[in-house]
PDB file of C-alpha atoms in Angstrom:
ATOM      1  CA  MET A   1      -4.495 -12.616 -13.073  1.00 46.00           C
ATOM      2  CA  SER A   2      -7.005 -11.687 -15.608  1.00 49.00           C
ATOM      3  CA  LEU A   3      -6.605  -8.501 -17.940  1.00 48.00           C
ATOM      4  CA  ASN A   4     -10.035  -7.422 -16.615  1.00 64.00           C
ATOM      5  CA  ARG A   5      -9.086  -7.366 -12.953  1.00 61.00           C
ATOM      6  CA  SER A   6      -5.763  -5.517 -13.907  1.00 63.00           C
ATOM      7  CA  SER A   7      -7.560  -3.003 -15.559  1.00 69.00           C
ATOM      8  CA  ILE A   8     -10.194  -2.390 -12.956  1.00 69.00           C
ATOM      9  CA  GLY A   9      -7.162  -2.112 -10.489  1.00 67.00           C
ATOM     10  CA  TYR A  10      -5.490   0.815 -12.539  1.00 69.00           C
ATOM     11  CA  LEU A  11      -9.054   2.467 -13.027  1.00 75.00           C
ATOM     12  CA  ILE A  12      -9.520   2.476  -9.043  1.00 71.00           C
ATOM     13  CA  VAL A  13      -6.011   3.743  -8.632  1.00 72.00           C
ATOM     14  CA  GLY A  14      -6.737   6.745 -11.036  1.00 76.00           C
ATOM     15  CA  VAL A  15     -10.157   7.318  -9.509  1.00 76.00           C
ATOM     16  CA  LEU A  16      -8.581   7.666  -6.078  1.00 74.00           C
ATOM     17  CA  ILE A  17      -5.922  10.132  -7.328  1.00 76.00           C
ATOM     18  CA  ALA A  18      -8.657  12.194  -9.136  1.00 80.00           C
ATOM     19  CA  ALA A  19     -10.797  12.167  -6.089  1.00 76.00           C
ATOM     20  CA  LEU A  20      -7.905  13.345  -3.707  1.00 72.00           C
ATOM     21  CA  ALA A  21      -6.835  16.070  -6.200  1.00 76.00           C
ATOM     22  CA  GLY A  22     -10.611  17.120  -6.289  1.00 76.00           C
ATOM     23  CA  ARG A  23     -10.793  17.233  -2.300  1.00 69.00           C
ATOM     24  CA  THR A  24      -7.590  19.450  -2.686  1.00 72.00           C
ATOM     25  CA  ALA A  25      -9.175  21.857  -4.967  1.00 75.00           C
ATOM     26  CA  GLY A  26     -12.424  21.744  -3.239  1.00 72.00           C
ATOM     27  CA  TRP A  27     -14.583  20.160  -5.706  1.00 78.00           C
ATOM     28  CA  VAL A  28     -15.059  16.844  -3.581  1.00 72.00           C
ATOM     29  CA  SER A  29     -16.655  16.775  -0.262  1.00 75.00           C
ATOM     30  CA  ASP A  30     -15.317  14.851   2.572  1.00 71.00           C
ATOM     31  CA  LYS A  31     -18.227  12.423   2.567  1.00 72.00           C
ATOM     32  CA  ALA A  32     -17.685  11.809  -1.234  1.00 76.00           C
ATOM     33  CA  LEU A  33     -14.064  11.243  -0.752  1.00 76.00           C
ATOM     34  CA  ASP A  34     -15.039   8.753   2.213  1.00 75.00           C
ATOM     35  CA  ILE A  35     -17.133   6.720  -0.244  1.00 77.00           C
ATOM     36  CA  VAL A  36     -14.373   6.592  -2.877  1.00 79.00           C
ATOM     37  CA  PHE A  37     -11.932   5.466  -0.254  1.00 78.00           C
ATOM     38  CA  LEU A  38     -14.397   2.946   1.021  1.00 78.00           C
ATOM     39  CA  PHE A  39     -14.865   1.471  -2.536  1.00 78.00           C
ATOM     40  CA  SER A  40     -11.026   1.401  -3.259  1.00 78.00           C
ATOM     41  CA  PHE A  41     -10.455  -0.242   0.235  1.00 75.00           C
ATOM     42  CA  ALA A  42     -13.071  -2.862  -0.563  1.00 77.00           C
ATOM     43  CA  TRP A  43     -11.670  -3.515  -3.857  1.00 75.00           C
ATOM     44  CA  PHE A  44      -7.927  -3.944  -2.544  1.00 70.00           C
ATOM     45  CA  ALA A  45      -9.272  -6.052   0.183  1.00 74.00           C
ATOM     46  CA  TYR A  46     -10.916  -8.223  -2.335  1.00 73.00           C
ATOM     47  CA  SER A  47      -7.676  -8.489  -4.399  1.00 70.00           C
ATOM     48  CA  ALA A  48      -5.513  -9.322  -1.389  1.00 68.00           C
ATOM     49  CA  LEU A  49      -7.939 -12.130  -0.260  1.00 70.00           C
ATOM     50  CA  LEU A  50      -8.862 -13.675  -3.711  1.00 69.00           C
ATOM     51  CA  MET A  51      -5.864 -15.977  -3.969  1.00 65.00           C
ATOM     52  CA  ARG A  52      -6.037 -16.975  -0.295  1.00 66.00           C
ATOM     53  CA  ILE A  53      -9.895 -17.708   0.185  1.00 74.00           C
ATOM     54  CA  GLY A  54     -11.472 -17.741  -3.232  1.00 72.00           C
ATOM     55  CA  THR A  55     -13.634 -15.351  -5.132  1.00 74.00           C
ATOM     56  CA  ALA A  56     -16.938 -16.095  -3.300  1.00 79.00           C
ATOM     57  CA  SER A  57     -15.581 -15.829   0.228  1.00 80.00           C
ATOM     58  CA  ALA A  58     -13.229 -12.661  -1.176  1.00 76.00           C
ATOM     59  CA  ILE A  59     -16.477 -10.972  -2.394  1.00 78.00           C
ATOM     60  CA  MET A  60     -18.414 -11.615   0.965  1.00 80.00           C
ATOM     61  CA  VAL A  61     -15.462 -10.473   3.167  1.00 77.00           C
ATOM     62  CA  SER A  62     -15.076  -7.485   1.250  1.00 76.00           C
ATOM     63  CA  LEU A  63     -18.749  -6.502   1.082  1.00 79.00           C
ATOM     64  CA  SER A  64     -19.076  -6.997   4.588  1.00 81.00           C
ATOM     65  CA  LEU A  65     -16.234  -4.811   5.538  1.00 76.00           C
ATOM     66  CA  PHE A  66     -17.478  -2.149   3.142  1.00 78.00           C
ATOM     67  CA  VAL A  67     -21.230  -2.071   4.470  1.00 80.00           C
ATOM     68  CA  SER A  68     -19.940  -2.195   8.140  1.00 80.00           C
ATOM     69  CA  LEU A  69     -17.443   0.696   7.714  1.00 76.00           C
ATOM     70  CA  LEU A  70     -20.178   2.677   5.850  1.00 74.00           C
ATOM     71  CA  VAL A  71     -22.533   2.262   8.761  1.00 79.00           C
ATOM     72  CA  LEU A  72     -20.086   3.005  11.487  1.00 74.00           C
ATOM     73  CA  ARG A  73     -19.077   6.193   9.542  1.00 70.00           C
ATOM     74  CA  HIS A  74     -22.829   7.260   9.592  1.00 72.00           C
ATOM     75  CA  SER A  75     -23.399   6.278  13.041  1.00 73.00           C
ATOM     76  CA  PHE A  76     -20.301   8.324  14.304  1.00 69.00           C
ATOM     77  CA  PRO A  77     -19.719  11.583  12.217  1.00 65.00           C
ATOM     78  CA  SER A  78     -16.774  12.493  14.295  1.00 64.00           C
ATOM     79  CA  LEU A  79     -14.832   9.446  12.997  1.00 64.00           C
ATOM     80  CA  ARG A  80     -12.830  10.358   9.866  1.00 66.00           C
ATOM     81  CA  TYR A  81     -11.736   7.320   7.842  1.00 66.00           C
ATOM     82  CA  MET A  82     -10.176   8.813   4.813  1.00 65.00           C
ATOM     83  CA  PRO A  83      -7.450   9.027   4.195  1.00 69.00           C
ATOM     84  CA  TYR A  84      -6.661   7.274   7.489  1.00 79.00           C
ATOM     85  CA  LEU A  85      -8.658   4.108   7.051  1.00 74.00           C
ATOM     86  CA  MET A  86      -6.695   3.284   3.816  1.00 73.00           C
ATOM     87  CA  ILE A  87      -3.334   4.393   5.265  1.00 82.00           C
ATOM     88  CA  ALA A  88      -3.659   2.497   8.504  1.00 85.00           C
ATOM     89  CA  PRO A  89      -4.318  -1.210   7.658  1.00 79.00           C
ATOM     90  CA  VAL A  90      -2.416  -0.987   4.384  1.00 80.00           C
ATOM     91  CA  ASN A  91       0.785   0.348   6.292  1.00 89.00           C
ATOM     92  CA  PHE A  92       0.368  -2.071   9.036  1.00 87.00           C
ATOM     93  CA  ALA A  93       0.237  -5.080   6.561  1.00 82.00           C
ATOM     94  CA  LEU A  94       3.127  -3.713   4.730  1.00 87.00           C
ATOM     95  CA  SER A  95       5.130  -3.519   7.967  1.00 92.00           C
ATOM     96  CA  VAL A  96       4.484  -7.109   8.848  1.00 90.00           C
ATOM     97  CA  LEU A  97       5.294  -8.286   5.204  1.00 88.00           C
ATOM     98  CA  PHE A  98       8.520  -6.706   5.114  1.00 92.00           C
ATOM     99  CA  ALA A  99       9.489  -7.677   8.684  1.00 92.00           C
ATOM    100  CA  ARG A 100       8.312 -11.393   8.009  1.00 90.00           C
ATOM    101  CA  GLY A 101      10.580 -11.571   5.003  1.00 88.00           C
ATOM    102  CA  LEU A 102      13.590 -10.871   7.230  1.00 91.00           C
ATOM    103  CA  MET A 103      13.017 -13.729   9.421  1.00 90.00           C
ATOM    104  CA  PRO A 104      15.214 -16.820   9.265  1.00 88.00           C
ATOM    105  CA  GLY A 105      14.615 -19.113   6.389  1.00 86.00           C
ATOM    106  CA  ARG A 106      12.328 -16.592   4.449  1.00 88.00           C
ATOM    107  CA  ARG A 107      13.378 -14.424   1.455  1.00 88.00           C
ATOM    108  CA  PRO A 108      13.156 -10.593   1.738  1.00 90.00           C
ATOM    109  CA  VAL A 109      10.071  -9.456   0.246  1.00 88.00           C
ATOM    110  CA  LEU A 110      11.902  -6.847  -1.994  1.00 91.00           C
ATOM    111  CA  LEU A 111      14.133  -9.701  -3.659  1.00 89.00           C
ATOM    112  CA  THR A 112      10.766 -11.510  -4.316  1.00 87.00           C
ATOM    113  CA  LEU A 113       9.531  -8.619  -6.136  1.00 88.00           C
ATOM    114  CA  ILE A 114      12.529  -8.212  -8.108  1.00 90.00           C
ATOM    115  CA  ASP A 115      12.027 -11.989  -9.145  1.00 86.00           C
ATOM    116  CA  ILE A 116       8.579 -11.156 -10.449  1.00 86.00           C
ATOM    117  CA  ILE A 117       9.879  -7.937 -12.354  1.00 87.00           C
ATOM    118  CA  GLY A 118      12.223 -10.496 -13.902  1.00 83.00           C
ATOM    119  CA  MET A 119      14.587  -7.937 -15.526  1.00 83.00           C
ATOM    120  CA  ALA A 120      17.840  -9.487 -14.054  1.00 84.00           C
ATOM    121  CA  PRO A 121      18.666 -12.220 -11.479  1.00 83.00           C
ATOM    122  CA  VAL A 122      19.878 -11.241  -8.072  1.00 84.00           C
ATOM    123  CA  VAL A 123      23.419 -12.746  -7.692  1.00 83.00           C
ATOM    124  CA  ASP A 124      25.387  -9.977  -5.860  1.00 85.00           C
ATOM    125  CA  THR A 125      25.347 -10.674  -2.203  1.00 88.00           C
ATOM    126  CA  LYS A 126      26.058  -7.014  -1.427  1.00 91.00           C
ATOM    127  CA  PHE A 127      23.082  -6.095  -3.344  1.00 92.00           C
ATOM    128  CA  GLN A 128      21.119  -8.675  -1.320  1.00 92.00           C
ATOM    129  CA  ARG A 129      22.283  -7.177   1.787  1.00 93.00           C
ATOM    130  CA  PHE A 130      21.313  -3.686   0.570  1.00 94.00           C
ATOM    131  CA  VAL A 131      17.674  -4.963  -0.195  1.00 93.00           C
ATOM    132  CA  ALA A 132      17.421  -6.507   3.303  1.00 93.00           C
ATOM    133  CA  ARG A 133      18.360  -3.261   4.866  1.00 94.00           C
ATOM    134  CA  GLN A 134      15.822  -1.643   2.664  1.00 94.00           C
ATOM    135  CA  CYS A 135      13.087  -4.076   3.790  1.00 94.00           C
ATOM    136  CA  LEU A 136      13.894  -3.155   7.437  1.00 95.00           C
ATOM    137  CA  LEU A 137      13.729   0.565   6.727  1.00 95.00           C
ATOM    138  CA  TRP A 138      10.417   0.120   4.968  1.00 94.00           C
ATOM    139  CA  SER A 139       8.876  -1.989   7.753  1.00 95.00           C
ATOM    140  CA  VAL A 140       9.732   0.621  10.285  1.00 95.00           C
ATOM    141  CA  MET A 141       8.378   3.751   8.173  1.00 93.00           C
ATOM    142  CA  ALA A 142       5.278   1.735   7.397  1.00 93.00           C
ATOM    143  CA  PHE A 143       4.499   0.879  11.089  1.00 94.00           C
ATOM    144  CA  GLY A 144       5.063   4.545  12.147  1.00 93.00           C
ATOM    145  CA  THR A 145       2.701   5.602   9.239  1.00 92.00           C
ATOM    146  CA  ALA A 146       0.155   3.045  10.351  1.00 93.00           C
ATOM    147  CA  LEU A 147       0.282   4.336  13.972  1.00 93.00           C
ATOM    148  CA  LEU A 148      -0.193   7.779  12.846  1.00 92.00           C
ATOM    149  CA  ALA A 149      -3.225   7.136  10.531  1.00 90.00           C
ATOM    150  CA  LEU A 150      -4.987   4.931  13.080  1.00 87.00           C
ATOM    151  CA  ALA A 151      -4.596   8.003  15.724  1.00 89.00           C
ATOM    152  CA  GLY A 152      -6.121  10.066  13.052  1.00 85.00           C
ATOM    153  CA  ILE A 153      -9.292   8.153  12.876  1.00 82.00           C
ATOM    154  CA  PHE A 154     -10.201   8.697  16.364  1.00 80.00           C
ATOM    155  CA  PHE A 155      -8.366  11.903  17.665  1.00 82.00           C
ATOM    156  CA  GLU A 156     -10.201  14.710  15.921  1.00 80.00           C
ATOM    157  CA  THR A 157      -8.423  17.568  17.898  1.00 85.00           C
ATOM    158  CA  VAL A 158      -4.952  16.621  16.594  1.00 86.00           C
ATOM    159  CA  ARG A 159      -5.936  15.554  13.058  1.00 85.00           C
ATOM    160  CA  PRO A 160      -4.321  18.700  11.563  1.00 87.00           C
ATOM    161  CA  ALA A 161      -0.859  17.862  13.078  1.00 91.00           C
ATOM    162  CA  ILE A 162      -1.350  14.040  12.240  1.00 90.00           C
ATOM    163  CA  SER A 163      -2.264  15.036   8.717  1.00 86.00           C
ATOM    164  CA  LEU A 164       0.928  17.191   8.285  1.00 89.00           C
ATOM    165  CA  ALA A 165       3.199  14.625   9.885  1.00 91.00           C
ATOM    166  CA  LEU A 166       1.609  11.920   7.445  1.00 89.00           C
ATOM    167  CA  GLU A 167       2.199  14.229   4.500  1.00 87.00           C
ATOM    168  CA  VAL A 168       5.949  14.712   5.342  1.00 89.00           C
ATOM    169  CA  LEU A 169       6.360  10.979   6.098  1.00 89.00           C
ATOM    170  CA  ILE A 170       4.632   9.679   2.871  1.00 86.00           C
ATOM    171  CA  GLY A 171       6.583  12.432   0.830  1.00 88.00           C
ATOM    172  CA  ALA A 172       9.834  11.160   2.294  1.00 90.00           C
ATOM    173  CA  GLN A 173       8.883   7.618   1.289  1.00 90.00           C
ATOM    174  CA  VAL A 174       8.006   8.600  -2.234  1.00 89.00           C
ATOM    175  CA  ILE A 175      11.562  10.553  -2.526  1.00 93.00           C
ATOM    176  CA  TRP A 176      13.203   7.666  -0.983  1.00 93.00           C
ATOM    177  CA  PHE A 177      11.562   5.324  -3.327  1.00 92.00           C
ATOM    178  CA  ALA A 178      13.118   7.069  -6.177  1.00 92.00           C
ATOM    179  CA  LEU A 179      16.397   7.649  -4.668  1.00 94.00           C
ATOM    180  CA  SER A 180      16.975   3.980  -3.834  1.00 94.00           C
ATOM    181  CA  HIS A 181      16.424   2.904  -7.262  1.00 92.00           C
ATOM    182  CA  TYR A 182      18.748   5.324  -8.557  1.00 93.00           C
ATOM    183  CA  TYR A 183      21.510   4.297  -5.925  1.00 93.00           C
ATOM    184  CA  ALA A 184      20.857   0.712  -6.731  1.00 91.00           C
ATOM    185  CA  SER A 185      21.257   1.488 -10.718  1.00 91.00           C
ATOM    186  CA  ARG A 186      24.490   3.214  -9.922  1.00 91.00           C
ATOM    187  CA  ARG A 187      26.031   1.293  -7.160  1.00 92.00           C
ATOM    188  CA  TYR A 188      24.791  -2.157  -8.188  1.00 89.00           C
ATOM    189  CA  HIS A 189      24.077  -1.788 -11.897  1.00 89.00           C
ATOM    190  CA  ARG A 190      20.444  -2.987 -11.531  1.00 90.00           C
ATOM    191  CA  PRO A 191      18.117  -2.559 -14.511  1.00 89.00           C
ATOM    192  CA  GLU A 192      14.832  -1.832 -12.315  1.00 88.00           C
ATOM    193  CA  THR A 193      13.567   1.769 -12.384  1.00 88.00           C
ATOM    194  CA  TRP A 194      10.891   3.271 -10.055  1.00 88.00           C
ATOM    195  CA  TRP A 195       8.611   3.186 -12.795  1.00 89.00           C
ATOM    196  CA  THR A 196       8.952  -0.750 -13.507  1.00 88.00           C
ATOM    197  CA  THR A 197       8.571  -1.301  -9.868  1.00 87.00           C
ATOM    198  CA  LEU A 198       5.569   0.803  -9.521  1.00 84.00           C
ATOM    199  CA  LYS A 199       3.798  -0.990 -12.469  1.00 82.00           C
ATOM    200  CA  THR A 200       4.517  -4.392 -10.991  1.00 83.00           C
ATOM    201  CA  MET A 201       3.087  -3.210  -7.454  1.00 81.00           C
ATOM    202  CA  VAL A 202      -0.159  -1.858  -8.690  1.00 74.00           C
ATOM    203  CA  ARG A 203      -1.044  -5.176 -10.330  1.00 74.00           C
ATOM    204  CA  PRO A 204      -3.732  -6.701  -8.203  1.00 64.00           C
ATOM    205  CA  ASP A 205      -2.234 -10.232  -7.773  1.00 72.00           C
ATOM    206  CA  VAL A 206       1.425  -9.178  -6.889  1.00 75.00           C
ATOM    207  CA  TRP A 207       0.917  -8.649  -3.141  1.00 68.00           C
ATOM    208  CA  SER A 208      -0.869 -12.006  -2.529  1.00 66.00           C
ATOM    209  CA  ARG A 209       1.963 -13.648  -4.238  1.00 71.00           C
ATOM    210  CA  LEU A 210       4.515 -11.700  -2.234  1.00 72.00           C
ATOM    211  CA  GLY A 211       2.559 -12.756   0.936  1.00 65.00           C
ATOM    212  CA  LYS A 212       2.898 -16.356   0.016  1.00 64.00           C
ATOM    213  CA  MET A 213       6.178 -16.339  -1.363  1.00 59.00           C
ATOM    214  CA  SER A 214       8.201 -14.253   1.320  1.00 57.00           C
TER     215      SER A 214
END
């Protein structure tokens, strides 16, 4: 992973957070937020595809995806991609990734992530079982989140209820993300914190590596 690509990844996450804050404050329009999300979506698609299909192909696929979604959004104004477009495919992919690591002969993806962080080896079998249960829980939560977001793209009349449900579900995930690290630290004496895990997760190459290694 180049420093350049890593820096761009951090920048895009920052712009995305700023755009969401701006929309909440009323400074950013829905259309502008859609464009920001599409750029972000295309970048993360490129990052995920880069190690699998190469630079040129990843650029072509990501650009085609961006243009196609932009045209579709313009042609059908009732569709609302954002934030649903980002949430749905990302969470479907996460659900599959977490579930696949639980199949026989595979390593749970969170154990692989701990290996990538590299702060301490995983030798405690009880902690390994705890991590496997975490993977199952995250897979189920991600799948539920993806289904809700997918409905939000198409069903305009129930979007307020869907948005509220997504806020509650994503908020619960954020809280559990922090609490699970605290529990692992106290119960299993693990050195990883929510911050070290988050810093690792936003690196553009990490999810491609997890997909290959899990």
